[in-house]
Structures are given as C-alpha cells and as structure tokens.
Amino acid sequence: MNRAFNRKKDKSWMHTPEALAKHFIAYNAKFLGHTEVDQPKGTEVVKDAVRKLKFQRHIKKSEGQKVPKVELQISIYGVKILDPKSKEVQHNCQLHRISFCADDKTDKRIFTFICKDSESNKHLCYVFDSEKCAEEITLTIGQAFDLAYKKFLESGGKDVETRKQIGGLQKRIQDLEAENSELKKQLQVLEEQLMIAQVPPGNSMSKTPTDIFDMVPFSPMTPLVPLPASNGSAPPPPARPTEIRRDLFGAEPFDPFTCGAADFPPDIQSKLDEMQEGFKMGLTVEGTVFSLDPLEGRC
C-alpha cells in the first residue's frame, strides 16, 4: 500500500490483529463521493480528485444539499461503505483492489483511497471528510494491509484466491438483493392495480338512505323513475296479468289508478250521476232530508 503526504512509516498500529482479522473497525465520516482517475496511485492524482469533489460539493451545498454521512467498516478483507442508519452496503472495496491510501496534510479532515472497480476495471478515488479521525482511519487501512500481507505469506498465496471468490459471491448476493427489492416493488404495484380493478363501480355512487325496514322513503317531490335495464334501454311497462282476480261476490276489484269513466257499466254510471246530483241538491236518507247549506240545515 502507498501512503502519501510524508506518512511516518514507523508509527505503531492502533488496533489488535484479532480486531481486523476476525471482526472490523467502524468509523463515521462524511462521504464527498468518488471520481475516476487515470493512475492507480500518486499524490497529485488524489489531490486533483479532492479538488474536483470539493468543488462539486460546494455547488450541491449552495443548492441546499447536505454531505451524506456514511459508516466505514475496515477489516483485512476490505473497506465497506454503509448507510449509518439502515446498514445498507453502498460500496464494498476489497482490500486487494485498493492501490493507494492517503490523508491530506493541508486539510487534516480529508482522507482518500484509490480502488479498482470490479465491473468496469476503472480506478476510482474515494474521498471522505472526518473532523477528528482522518489520520486514524488511514492508519487503520494501512494496518489491515499489513495483516493481510502477512496472512498471504503464511498461506502461500492460496488465501488471496479464496478472498477473490468470497468477494465475487458477496457481489452476487448484493445484486440478487437489489433485484429482489425491485421485484417486491413491482409486485406491490400489481397488487394495488388488482385491488382497484376488483372494486365494483357501484361502490363509487352515494348510497340512498333507507328506513329501519331497509326501504327507500317515499318523497312526493321526487317522482319514482323506473331504473334502466342492464343494456341501457328503458324497461318495458309492467304486463297486466291475463287472469283477473275477483272477490267473494264475483266482482272485479276496483282500481282507481287504472280505471276511467268508460270502464263502468251503463247502469252503474247512471247511478253515479244521480248521486252527484243528489249531493248538489240535498241528500235523502229514509225520508229525512239533510241540506248542504249550513244556514238551512234541519233534521
């Protein structure tokens, strides 16, 4: 590993080997971003990347965007960049792909490292801002490199190939998790569309209030209108029953809504005319006359 800005190489390590070999060391920092660089190492290379990302960050800050915070997990297997709240892995930089690491002596809050991307094979420079731990984070990455190199010598190089396979599997797991999350979103959208399609259109109309017997109250101001048929055409008039029901005396029941003056037999019609004349002149019942005039009424 290369360390820039006149790093003292004889500085003692800060963590136990077990902490980096079996676990990881976590730090919180602000992530300025990453940008592509032409070379895998070099002080001037990272300085140009830092200036570029600082300028972009100033523009975003003027637009009201804040610098995102991340969590760094450092071990002998690499550097993971996670969301501090959800713990979602944003970037997984394997240690054997990191070619350069440095902190800035002119700005002690800034530290960087260059990593070769596993998909595009491009060299990307990652830039971070840590107010108090920039130098300590750089030293921790250096200690992880030292332990990984010693383990490589002890295993005869076999461990490096194993780490590559593990790294590939981890990348595949991340891709499958992202694909699974996208499929869940699509499934949720389809379920919502299915629920909307199953809602009958009648539910969107306001329900007519009913009484305690579940009947629609009659209103003289709103005449009864026959409901349209299912095909949209007007319903046919109610058919009159062919068999006419009669009462106990063999007479047809009287219906004032359907019968008219022409429906009565002649003898009944003449009786009705006589009764109307009687109401005009006076009514005689068993020889007693009742006058309709209140001033002449007598019994």
PDB file of C-alpha atoms in Angstrom:
ATOM      1  CA  MET A   1       0.000   0.000   0.000  1.00  0.00           C
ATOM      2  CA  ASN A   2       1.140   3.551  -0.678  1.00  0.00           C
ATOM      3  CA  ARG A   3       0.724   6.268   1.885  1.00  0.00           C
ATOM      4  CA  ALA A   4       1.206   9.885   0.860  1.00  0.00           C
ATOM      5  CA  PHE A   5       1.867  13.267   2.448  1.00  0.00           C
ATOM      6  CA  ASN A   6       5.067  12.100   4.285  1.00  0.00           C
ATOM      7  CA  ARG A   7       3.420   9.479   6.482  1.00  0.00           C
ATOM      8  CA  LYS A   8       5.745   8.215   9.246  1.00  0.00           C
ATOM      9  CA  LYS A   9       6.227   4.544   8.488  1.00  0.00           C
ATOM     10  CA  ASP A  10       7.463   3.679  11.948  1.00  0.00           C
ATOM     11  CA  LYS A  11       4.225   4.760  13.623  1.00  0.00           C
ATOM     12  CA  SER A  12       2.760   1.942  15.725  1.00  0.00           C
ATOM     13  CA  TRP A  13      -0.543   0.325  14.824  1.00  0.00           C
ATOM     14  CA  MET A  14      -3.638   1.286  16.812  1.00  0.00           C
ATOM     15  CA  HIS A  15      -5.652  -1.962  16.846  1.00  0.00           C
ATOM     16  CA  THR A  16      -5.080  -5.581  17.742  1.00  0.00           C
ATOM     17  CA  PRO A  17      -4.664  -8.039  14.839  1.00  0.00           C
ATOM     18  CA  GLU A  18      -7.714 -10.005  16.010  1.00  0.00           C
ATOM     19  CA  ALA A  19      -9.935  -6.916  15.709  1.00  0.00           C
ATOM     20  CA  LEU A  20      -9.172  -6.573  11.988  1.00  0.00           C
ATOM     21  CA  ALA A  21      -8.807 -10.267  11.176  1.00  0.00           C
ATOM     22  CA  LYS A  22     -11.929 -11.649  12.882  1.00  0.00           C
ATOM     23  CA  HIS A  23     -14.078  -8.511  13.081  1.00  0.00           C
ATOM     24  CA  PHE A  24     -13.858  -4.966  11.748  1.00  0.00           C
ATOM     25  CA  ILE A  25     -13.182  -1.417  12.928  1.00  0.00           C
ATOM     26  CA  ALA A  26     -16.022   1.038  12.310  1.00  0.00           C
ATOM     27  CA  TYR A  27     -15.744   4.800  11.732  1.00  0.00           C
ATOM     28  CA  ASN A  28     -18.241   7.507  10.835  1.00  0.00           C
ATOM     29  CA  ALA A  29     -17.385  10.098   8.206  1.00  0.00           C
ATOM     30  CA  LYS A  30     -18.888  12.342   5.530  1.00  0.00           C
ATOM     31  CA  PHE A  31     -18.722  10.967   2.014  1.00  0.00           C
ATOM     32  CA  LEU A  32     -17.786  13.580  -0.597  1.00  0.00           C
ATOM     33  CA  GLY A  33     -18.100  10.989  -3.354  1.00  0.00           C
ATOM     34  CA  HIS A  34     -15.842   9.173  -5.801  1.00  0.00           C
ATOM     35  CA  THR A  35     -14.437  10.049  -9.199  1.00  0.00           C
ATOM     36  CA  GLU A  36     -12.459   8.252 -11.883  1.00  0.00           C
ATOM     37  CA  VAL A  37      -8.685   8.807 -12.001  1.00  0.00           C
ATOM     38  CA  ASP A  38      -6.103   7.938 -14.660  1.00  0.00           C
ATOM     39  CA  GLN A  39      -3.497   6.364 -12.376  1.00  0.00           C
ATOM     40  CA  PRO A  40      -3.798   3.752  -9.601  1.00  0.00           C
ATOM     41  CA  LYS A  41      -1.602   5.793  -7.236  1.00  0.00           C
ATOM     42  CA  GLY A  42       0.086   9.122  -6.745  1.00  0.00           C
ATOM     43  CA  THR A  43      -0.141  12.183  -4.532  1.00  0.00           C
ATOM     44  CA  GLU A  44      -1.045  14.546  -7.352  1.00  0.00           C
ATOM     45  CA  VAL A  45      -3.676  12.112  -8.583  1.00  0.00           C
ATOM     46  CA  VAL A  46      -5.586  12.188  -5.309  1.00  0.00           C
ATOM     47  CA  LYS A  47      -5.087  15.958  -4.902  1.00  0.00           C
ATOM     48  CA  ASP A  48      -6.806  16.566  -8.246  1.00  0.00           C
ATOM     49  CA  ALA A  49      -9.624  14.217  -7.259  1.00  0.00           C
ATOM     50  CA  VAL A  50     -10.064  16.002  -3.901  1.00  0.00           C
ATOM     51  CA  ARG A  51     -10.237  19.429  -5.575  1.00  0.00           C
ATOM     52  CA  LYS A  52     -12.784  18.160  -8.093  1.00  0.00           C
ATOM     53  CA  LEU A  53     -15.071  16.595  -5.485  1.00  0.00           C
ATOM     54  CA  LYS A  54     -14.787  19.588  -3.134  1.00  0.00           C
ATOM     55  CA  PHE A  55     -15.895  21.886  -5.950  1.00  0.00           C
ATOM     56  CA  GLN A  56     -18.863  19.639  -6.746  1.00  0.00           C
ATOM     57  CA  ARG A  57     -19.767  19.521  -3.061  1.00  0.00           C
ATOM     58  CA  HIS A  58     -19.739  23.337  -2.799  1.00  0.00           C
ATOM     59  CA  ILE A  59     -22.177  23.522  -5.712  1.00  0.00           C
ATOM     60  CA  LYS A  60     -24.509  20.977  -4.108  1.00  0.00           C
ATOM     61  CA  LYS A  61     -24.252  22.766  -0.753  1.00  0.00           C
ATOM     62  CA  SER A  62     -25.301  26.048  -2.383  1.00  0.00           C
ATOM     63  CA  GLU A  63     -28.358  24.203  -3.698  1.00  0.00           C
ATOM     64  CA  GLY A  64     -29.263  23.122  -0.166  1.00  0.00           C
ATOM     65  CA  GLN A  65     -27.936  19.538  -0.319  1.00  0.00           C
ATOM     66  CA  LYS A  66     -26.068  18.213   2.711  1.00  0.00           C
ATOM     67  CA  VAL A  67     -22.997  15.993   2.654  1.00  0.00           C
ATOM     68  CA  PRO A  68     -24.192  12.418   3.276  1.00  0.00           C
ATOM     69  CA  LYS A  69     -22.840  10.578   6.308  1.00  0.00           C
ATOM     70  CA  VAL A  70     -21.570   7.011   5.989  1.00  0.00           C
ATOM     71  CA  GLU A  71     -20.102   4.278   8.146  1.00  0.00           C
ATOM     72  CA  LEU A  72     -16.763   2.700   7.230  1.00  0.00           C
ATOM     73  CA  GLN A  73     -16.085  -0.905   8.248  1.00  0.00           C
ATOM     74  CA  ILE A  74     -12.391  -1.753   7.864  1.00  0.00           C
ATOM     75  CA  SER A  75     -11.005  -5.303   8.031  1.00  0.00           C
ATOM     76  CA  ILE A  76      -8.339  -7.414   6.341  1.00  0.00           C
ATOM     77  CA  TYR A  77     -10.900  -8.203   3.641  1.00  0.00           C
ATOM     78  CA  GLY A  78     -11.592  -4.634   2.590  1.00  0.00           C
ATOM     79  CA  VAL A  79     -13.413  -1.380   3.289  1.00  0.00           C
ATOM     80  CA  LYS A  80     -17.205  -1.343   3.297  1.00  0.00           C
ATOM     81  CA  ILE A  81     -19.159   1.906   2.934  1.00  0.00           C
ATOM     82  CA  LEU A  82     -22.593   1.641   4.562  1.00  0.00           C
ATOM     83  CA  ASP A  83     -25.592   3.788   5.356  1.00  0.00           C
ATOM     84  CA  PRO A  84     -25.249   4.518   9.108  1.00  0.00           C
ATOM     85  CA  LYS A  85     -28.972   4.002   9.814  1.00  0.00           C
ATOM     86  CA  SER A  86     -30.112   1.180   7.547  1.00  0.00           C
ATOM     87  CA  LYS A  87     -26.661  -0.519   7.398  1.00  0.00           C
ATOM     88  CA  GLU A  88     -27.153  -0.976   3.665  1.00  0.00           C
ATOM     89  CA  VAL A  89     -23.846  -1.532   1.857  1.00  0.00           C
ATOM     90  CA  GLN A  90     -23.284   1.236  -0.704  1.00  0.00           C
ATOM     91  CA  HIS A  91     -19.762   0.223  -1.791  1.00  0.00           C
ATOM     92  CA  ASN A  92     -17.647  -2.831  -1.000  1.00  0.00           C
ATOM     93  CA  CYS A  93     -13.980  -2.128  -1.787  1.00  0.00           C
ATOM     94  CA  GLN A  94     -11.980  -5.323  -1.477  1.00  0.00           C
ATOM     95  CA  LEU A  95      -8.565  -4.841   0.037  1.00  0.00           C
ATOM     96  CA  HIS A  96      -6.577  -6.410  -2.826  1.00  0.00           C
ATOM     97  CA  ARG A  97      -8.167  -3.862  -5.196  1.00  0.00           C
ATOM     98  CA  ILE A  98      -7.122  -0.820  -3.134  1.00  0.00           C
ATOM     99  CA  SER A  99      -3.868   0.531  -4.586  1.00  0.00           C
ATOM    100  CA  PHE A 100      -3.392   3.827  -2.728  1.00  0.00           C
ATOM    101  CA  CYS A 101      -4.459   5.414   0.575  1.00  0.00           C
ATOM    102  CA  ALA A 102      -3.604   8.839   1.946  1.00  0.00           C
ATOM    103  CA  ASP A 103      -4.718  11.681   4.177  1.00  0.00           C
ATOM    104  CA  ASP A 104      -4.256  15.343   3.303  1.00  0.00           C
ATOM    105  CA  LYS A 105      -1.758  17.319   5.378  1.00  0.00           C
ATOM    106  CA  THR A 106      -3.131  20.622   4.134  1.00  0.00           C
ATOM    107  CA  ASP A 107      -6.665  19.672   5.216  1.00  0.00           C
ATOM    108  CA  LYS A 108      -6.494  17.221   8.106  1.00  0.00           C
ATOM    109  CA  ARG A 109     -10.160  16.302   7.783  1.00  0.00           C
ATOM    110  CA  ILE A 110      -9.748  14.773   4.306  1.00  0.00           C
ATOM    111  CA  PHE A 111      -8.597  11.227   3.530  1.00  0.00           C
ATOM    112  CA  THR A 112      -8.798   9.203   0.317  1.00  0.00           C
ATOM    113  CA  PHE A 113      -8.080   5.832  -1.230  1.00  0.00           C
ATOM    114  CA  ILE A 114      -7.993   4.547  -4.817  1.00  0.00           C
ATOM    115  CA  CYS A 115      -9.755   1.292  -5.643  1.00  0.00           C
ATOM    116  CA  LYS A 116     -10.108  -0.582  -8.941  1.00  0.00           C
ATOM    117  CA  ASP A 117     -13.764  -1.228  -9.745  1.00  0.00           C
ATOM    118  CA  SER A 118     -14.598  -4.923 -10.158  1.00  0.00           C
ATOM    119  CA  GLU A 119     -17.023  -4.366 -13.056  1.00  0.00           C
ATOM    120  CA  SER A 120     -15.593  -1.538 -15.139  1.00  0.00           C
ATOM    121  CA  ASN A 121     -11.914  -2.086 -14.140  1.00  0.00           C
ATOM    122  CA  LYS A 122     -11.613   1.691 -13.775  1.00  0.00           C
ATOM    123  CA  HIS A 123      -9.658   3.290 -10.942  1.00  0.00           C
ATOM    124  CA  LEU A 124     -11.939   5.279  -8.642  1.00  0.00           C
ATOM    125  CA  CYS A 125     -10.777   7.698  -5.970  1.00  0.00           C
ATOM    126  CA  TYR A 126     -12.991   7.792  -2.854  1.00  0.00           C
ATOM    127  CA  VAL A 127     -12.870  10.984  -0.783  1.00  0.00           C
ATOM    128  CA  PHE A 128     -14.076  11.348   2.823  1.00  0.00           C
ATOM    129  CA  ASP A 129     -14.310  14.116   5.406  1.00  0.00           C
ATOM    130  CA  SER A 130     -13.704  13.282   9.070  1.00  0.00           C
ATOM    131  CA  GLU A 131     -13.090  16.107  11.511  1.00  0.00           C
ATOM    132  CA  LYS A 132     -11.109  14.065  14.056  1.00  0.00           C
ATOM    133  CA  CYS A 133     -10.354  10.609  12.624  1.00  0.00           C
ATOM    134  CA  ALA A 134      -8.900  11.171   9.137  1.00  0.00           C
ATOM    135  CA  GLU A 135      -5.359  10.180  10.091  1.00  0.00           C
ATOM    136  CA  GLU A 136      -6.537   7.317  12.311  1.00  0.00           C
ATOM    137  CA  ILE A 137      -8.691   5.862   9.519  1.00  0.00           C
ATOM    138  CA  THR A 138      -5.739   5.990   7.109  1.00  0.00           C
ATOM    139  CA  LEU A 139      -3.554   4.160   9.635  1.00  0.00           C
ATOM    140  CA  THR A 140      -6.249   1.533  10.212  1.00  0.00           C
ATOM    141  CA  ILE A 141      -6.415   0.797   6.475  1.00  0.00           C
ATOM    142  CA  GLY A 142      -2.607   0.551   6.482  1.00  0.00           C
ATOM    143  CA  GLN A 143      -2.684  -1.918   9.374  1.00  0.00           C
ATOM    144  CA  ALA A 144      -5.283  -4.019   7.533  1.00  0.00           C
ATOM    145  CA  PHE A 145      -2.942  -4.157   4.521  1.00  0.00           C
ATOM    146  CA  ASP A 146      -0.013  -5.220   6.708  1.00  0.00           C
ATOM    147  CA  LEU A 147      -2.006  -8.048   8.337  1.00  0.00           C
ATOM    148  CA  ALA A 148      -3.415  -9.201   5.001  1.00  0.00           C
ATOM    149  CA  TYR A 149       0.074  -9.361   3.500  1.00  0.00           C
ATOM    150  CA  LYS A 150       1.372 -11.422   6.412  1.00  0.00           C
ATOM    151  CA  LYS A 151      -1.560 -13.804   6.067  1.00  0.00           C
ATOM    152  CA  PHE A 152      -0.814 -14.076   2.358  1.00  0.00           C
ATOM    153  CA  LEU A 153       2.758 -15.130   3.061  1.00  0.00           C
ATOM    154  CA  GLU A 154       1.656 -17.687   5.620  1.00  0.00           C
ATOM    155  CA  SER A 155      -0.912 -19.282   3.316  1.00  0.00           C
ATOM    156  CA  GLY A 156       1.364 -19.340   0.276  1.00  0.00           C
ATOM    157  CA  GLY A 157      -0.997 -17.185  -1.775  1.00  0.00           C
ATOM    158  CA  LYS A 158      -3.986 -19.517  -1.529  1.00  0.00           C
ATOM    159  CA  ASP A 159      -5.847 -17.154   0.729  1.00  0.00           C
ATOM    160  CA  VAL A 160      -5.899 -14.421  -1.917  1.00  0.00           C
ATOM    161  CA  GLU A 161      -7.789 -16.632  -4.347  1.00  0.00           C
ATOM    162  CA  THR A 162     -10.245 -17.559  -1.621  1.00  0.00           C
ATOM    163  CA  ARG A 163     -10.858 -13.893  -0.860  1.00  0.00           C
ATOM    164  CA  LYS A 164     -11.473 -13.225  -4.541  1.00  0.00           C
ATOM    165  CA  GLN A 165     -14.091 -15.952  -4.640  1.00  0.00           C
ATOM    166  CA  ILE A 166     -15.708 -14.642  -1.469  1.00  0.00           C
ATOM    167  CA  GLY A 167     -15.713 -11.140  -2.909  1.00  0.00           C
ATOM    168  CA  GLY A 168     -17.412 -12.384  -6.061  1.00  0.00           C
ATOM    169  CA  LEU A 169     -20.048 -14.176  -4.044  1.00  0.00           C
ATOM    170  CA  GLN A 170     -20.672 -11.080  -1.937  1.00  0.00           C
ATOM    171  CA  LYS A 171     -21.131  -9.011  -5.081  1.00  0.00           C
ATOM    172  CA  ARG A 172     -23.555 -11.587  -6.448  1.00  0.00           C
ATOM    173  CA  ILE A 173     -25.526 -11.501  -3.185  1.00  0.00           C
ATOM    174  CA  GLN A 174     -25.793  -7.709  -3.376  1.00  0.00           C
ATOM    175  CA  ASP A 175     -27.050  -7.904  -6.959  1.00  0.00           C
ATOM    176  CA  LEU A 176     -29.661 -10.510  -6.010  1.00  0.00           C
ATOM    177  CA  GLU A 177     -30.822  -8.431  -3.048  1.00  0.00           C
ATOM    178  CA  ALA A 178     -31.234  -5.376  -5.287  1.00  0.00           C
ATOM    179  CA  GLU A 179     -33.144  -7.483  -7.847  1.00  0.00           C
ATOM    180  CA  ASN A 180     -35.346  -8.925  -5.097  1.00  0.00           C
ATOM    181  CA  SER A 181     -36.156  -5.437  -3.816  1.00  0.00           C
ATOM    182  CA  GLU A 182     -37.139  -4.307  -7.319  1.00  0.00           C
ATOM    183  CA  LEU A 183     -39.384  -7.365  -7.800  1.00  0.00           C
ATOM    184  CA  LYS A 184     -41.109  -6.653  -4.483  1.00  0.00           C
ATOM    185  CA  LYS A 185     -41.899  -3.110  -5.632  1.00  0.00           C
ATOM    186  CA  GLN A 186     -43.327  -4.379  -8.929  1.00  0.00           C
ATOM    187  CA  LEU A 187     -45.412  -6.984  -7.083  1.00  0.00           C
ATOM    188  CA  GLN A 188     -46.829  -4.305  -4.785  1.00  0.00           C
ATOM    189  CA  VAL A 189     -47.819  -2.157  -7.778  1.00  0.00           C
ATOM    190  CA  LEU A 190     -49.581  -5.135  -9.423  1.00  0.00           C
ATOM    191  CA  GLU A 191     -51.467  -5.937  -6.208  1.00  0.00           C
ATOM    192  CA  GLU A 192     -52.685  -2.332  -5.950  1.00  0.00           C
ATOM    193  CA  GLN A 193     -53.859  -2.385  -9.571  1.00  0.00           C
ATOM    194  CA  LEU A 194     -55.677  -5.688  -8.970  1.00  0.00           C
ATOM    195  CA  MET A 195     -57.475  -4.295  -5.909  1.00  0.00           C
ATOM    196  CA  ILE A 196     -58.614  -1.252  -7.896  1.00  0.00           C
ATOM    197  CA  ALA A 197     -59.898  -3.473 -10.723  1.00  0.00           C
ATOM    198  CA  GLN A 198     -61.925  -5.637  -8.309  1.00  0.00           C
ATOM    199  CA  VAL A 199     -63.837  -2.690  -6.782  1.00  0.00           C
ATOM    200  CA  PRO A 200     -67.354  -2.632  -8.372  1.00  0.00           C
ATOM    201  CA  PRO A 201     -68.305   0.682  -9.996  1.00  0.00           C
ATOM    202  CA  GLY A 202     -71.487   0.890  -7.890  1.00  0.00           C
ATOM    203  CA  ASN A 203     -69.440   1.468  -4.747  1.00  0.00           C
ATOM    204  CA  SER A 204     -68.361   4.855  -6.029  1.00  0.00           C
ATOM    205  CA  MET A 205     -72.017   6.100  -6.064  1.00  0.00           C
ATOM    206  CA  SER A 206     -73.629   7.534  -2.978  1.00  0.00           C
ATOM    207  CA  LYS A 207     -75.936   5.085  -1.226  1.00  0.00           C
ATOM    208  CA  THR A 208     -79.636   6.048  -0.917  1.00  0.00           C
ATOM    209  CA  PRO A 209     -80.687   6.335   2.742  1.00  0.00           C
ATOM    210  CA  THR A 210     -83.280   3.795   3.920  1.00  0.00           C
ATOM    211  CA  ASP A 211     -85.581   3.492   6.908  1.00  0.00           C
ATOM    212  CA  ILE A 212     -85.481   0.923   9.718  1.00  0.00           C
ATOM    213  CA  PHE A 213     -87.158  -1.615   7.417  1.00  0.00           C
ATOM    214  CA  ASP A 214     -84.404  -1.119   4.806  1.00  0.00           C
ATOM    215  CA  MET A 215     -86.893   0.585   2.456  1.00  0.00           C
ATOM    216  CA  VAL A 216     -86.371   3.775   0.494  1.00  0.00           C
ATOM    217  CA  PRO A 217     -88.599   6.521   1.992  1.00  0.00           C
ATOM    218  CA  PHE A 218     -91.272   7.959  -0.350  1.00  0.00           C
ATOM    219  CA  SER A 219     -90.949  11.629  -1.258  1.00  0.00           C
ATOM    220  CA  PRO A 220     -93.720  13.447  -3.179  1.00  0.00           C
ATOM    221  CA  MET A 221     -91.140  15.889  -4.562  1.00  0.00           C
ATOM    222  CA  THR A 222     -89.145  13.151  -6.282  1.00  0.00           C
ATOM    223  CA  PRO A 223     -91.293  11.036  -8.633  1.00  0.00           C
ATOM    224  CA  LEU A 224     -90.452   7.403  -8.940  1.00  0.00           C
ATOM    225  CA  VAL A 225     -88.399   6.767 -12.046  1.00  0.00           C
ATOM    226  CA  PRO A 226     -88.010   3.221 -13.342  1.00  0.00           C
ATOM    227  CA  LEU A 227     -84.441   2.010 -13.268  1.00  0.00           C
ATOM    228  CA  PRO A 228     -82.815   1.442 -16.679  1.00  0.00           C
ATOM    229  CA  ALA A 229     -82.231  -2.078 -17.850  1.00  0.00           C
ATOM    230  CA  SER A 230     -78.771  -3.638 -17.842  1.00  0.00           C
ATOM    231  CA  ASN A 231     -78.329  -2.914 -21.581  1.00  0.00           C
ATOM    232  CA  GLY A 232     -79.064   0.804 -21.070  1.00  0.00           C
ATOM    233  CA  SER A 233     -82.563   0.817 -22.707  1.00  0.00           C
ATOM    234  CA  ALA A 234     -85.755   1.812 -20.897  1.00  0.00           C
ATOM    235  CA  PRO A 235     -87.531  -1.055 -19.093  1.00  0.00           C
ATOM    236  CA  PRO A 236     -90.789  -2.352 -20.629  1.00  0.00           C
ATOM    237  CA  PRO A 237     -94.084  -1.418 -18.920  1.00  0.00           C
ATOM    238  CA  PRO A 238     -95.379  -3.921 -16.387  1.00  0.00           C
ATOM    239  CA  ALA A 239     -97.501  -6.588 -18.035  1.00  0.00           C
ATOM    240  CA  ARG A 240    -101.094  -6.770 -16.918  1.00  0.00           C
ATOM    241  CA  PRO A 241    -101.987 -10.210 -15.634  1.00  0.00           C
ATOM    242  CA  THR A 242    -104.138 -12.214 -18.029  1.00  0.00           C
ATOM    243  CA  GLU A 243    -106.203 -13.778 -15.228  1.00  0.00           C
ATOM    244  CA  ILE A 244    -108.261 -11.176 -13.339  1.00  0.00           C
ATOM    245  CA  ARG A 245    -108.816 -11.983  -9.729  1.00  0.00           C
ATOM    246  CA  ARG A 246    -112.327 -11.489  -8.323  1.00  0.00           C
ATOM    247  CA  ASP A 247    -113.623 -11.043  -4.791  1.00  0.00           C
ATOM    248  CA  LEU A 248    -116.011 -13.336  -2.886  1.00  0.00           C
ATOM    249  CA  PHE A 249    -119.044 -11.892  -4.728  1.00  0.00           C
ATOM    250  CA  GLY A 250    -117.550 -12.483  -8.191  1.00  0.00           C
ATOM    251  CA  ALA A 251    -116.808  -8.781  -8.820  1.00  0.00           C
ATOM    252  CA  GLU A 252    -113.551  -7.375 -10.091  1.00  0.00           C
ATOM    253  CA  PRO A 253    -111.587  -5.354  -7.538  1.00  0.00           C
ATOM    254  CA  PHE A 254    -111.829  -1.611  -8.004  1.00  0.00           C
ATOM    255  CA  ASP A 255    -108.541   0.125  -9.002  1.00  0.00           C
ATOM    256  CA  PRO A 256    -108.874   3.938  -9.148  1.00  0.00           C
ATOM    257  CA  PHE A 257    -105.440   4.274 -10.783  1.00  0.00           C
ATOM    258  CA  THR A 258    -106.171   2.119 -13.800  1.00  0.00           C
ATOM    259  CA  CYS A 259    -109.884   2.515 -14.498  1.00  0.00           C
ATOM    260  CA  GLY A 260    -111.678   5.521 -16.031  1.00  0.00           C
ATOM    261  CA  ALA A 261    -115.236   6.679 -16.574  1.00  0.00           C
ATOM    262  CA  ALA A 262    -115.639   4.470 -19.625  1.00  0.00           C
ATOM    263  CA  ASP A 263    -114.749   1.384 -17.604  1.00  0.00           C
ATOM    264  CA  PHE A 264    -118.028   1.425 -15.568  1.00  0.00           C
ATOM    265  CA  PRO A 265    -121.158  -0.359 -16.869  1.00  0.00           C
ATOM    266  CA  PRO A 266    -124.015   1.983 -18.030  1.00  0.00           C
ATOM    267  CA  ASP A 267    -126.274   1.250 -15.076  1.00  0.00           C
ATOM    268  CA  ILE A 268    -123.531   1.975 -12.559  1.00  0.00           C
ATOM    269  CA  GLN A 269    -122.572   5.144 -14.410  1.00  0.00           C
ATOM    270  CA  SER A 270    -126.192   6.418 -14.271  1.00  0.00           C
ATOM    271  CA  LYS A 271    -126.310   5.712 -10.531  1.00  0.00           C
ATOM    272  CA  LEU A 272    -123.138   7.709 -10.045  1.00  0.00           C
ATOM    273  CA  ASP A 273    -124.642  10.634 -11.963  1.00  0.00           C
ATOM    274  CA  GLU A 274    -127.763  10.554  -9.770  1.00  0.00           C
ATOM    275  CA  MET A 275    -125.662  10.517  -6.618  1.00  0.00           C
ATOM    276  CA  GLN A 276    -123.698  13.541  -7.787  1.00  0.00           C
ATOM    277  CA  GLU A 277    -126.967  15.427  -8.434  1.00  0.00           C
ATOM    278  CA  GLY A 278    -128.182  14.393  -5.005  1.00  0.00           C
ATOM    279  CA  PHE A 279    -125.100  15.860  -3.323  1.00  0.00           C
ATOM    280  CA  LYS A 280    -125.770  19.136  -5.088  1.00  0.00           C
ATOM    281  CA  MET A 281    -129.455  19.498  -4.061  1.00  0.00           C
ATOM    282  CA  GLY A 282    -129.529  17.606  -0.780  1.00  0.00           C
ATOM    283  CA  LEU A 283    -129.305  14.037   0.446  1.00  0.00           C
ATOM    284  CA  THR A 284    -132.422  11.968   1.435  1.00  0.00           C
ATOM    285  CA  VAL A 285    -131.923   9.015   3.738  1.00  0.00           C
ATOM    286  CA  GLU A 286    -135.062   7.042   4.824  1.00  0.00           C
ATOM    287  CA  GLY A 287    -137.355  10.069   4.449  1.00  0.00           C
ATOM    288  CA  THR A 288    -135.075  12.527   6.302  1.00  0.00           C
ATOM    289  CA  VAL A 289    -133.557  15.427   4.339  1.00  0.00           C
ATOM    290  CA  PHE A 290    -130.126  16.838   5.106  1.00  0.00           C
ATOM    291  CA  SER A 291    -129.369  20.179   3.494  1.00  0.00           C
ATOM    292  CA  LEU A 292    -125.856  21.022   2.476  1.00  0.00           C
ATOM    293  CA  ASP A 293    -126.486  24.686   3.267  1.00  0.00           C
ATOM    294  CA  PRO A 294    -125.384  25.378   6.895  1.00  0.00           C
ATOM    295  CA  LEU A 295    -127.953  28.189   7.261  1.00  0.00           C
ATOM    296  CA  GLU A 296    -130.863  25.953   6.296  1.00  0.00           C
ATOM    297  CA  GLY A 297    -129.800  22.731   7.935  1.00  0.00           C
ATOM    298  CA  ARG A 298    -132.551  20.919   9.843  1.00  0.00           C
ATOM    299  CA  CYS A 299    -133.201  17.403  10.996  1.00  0.00           C
TER     300      CYS A 299
END
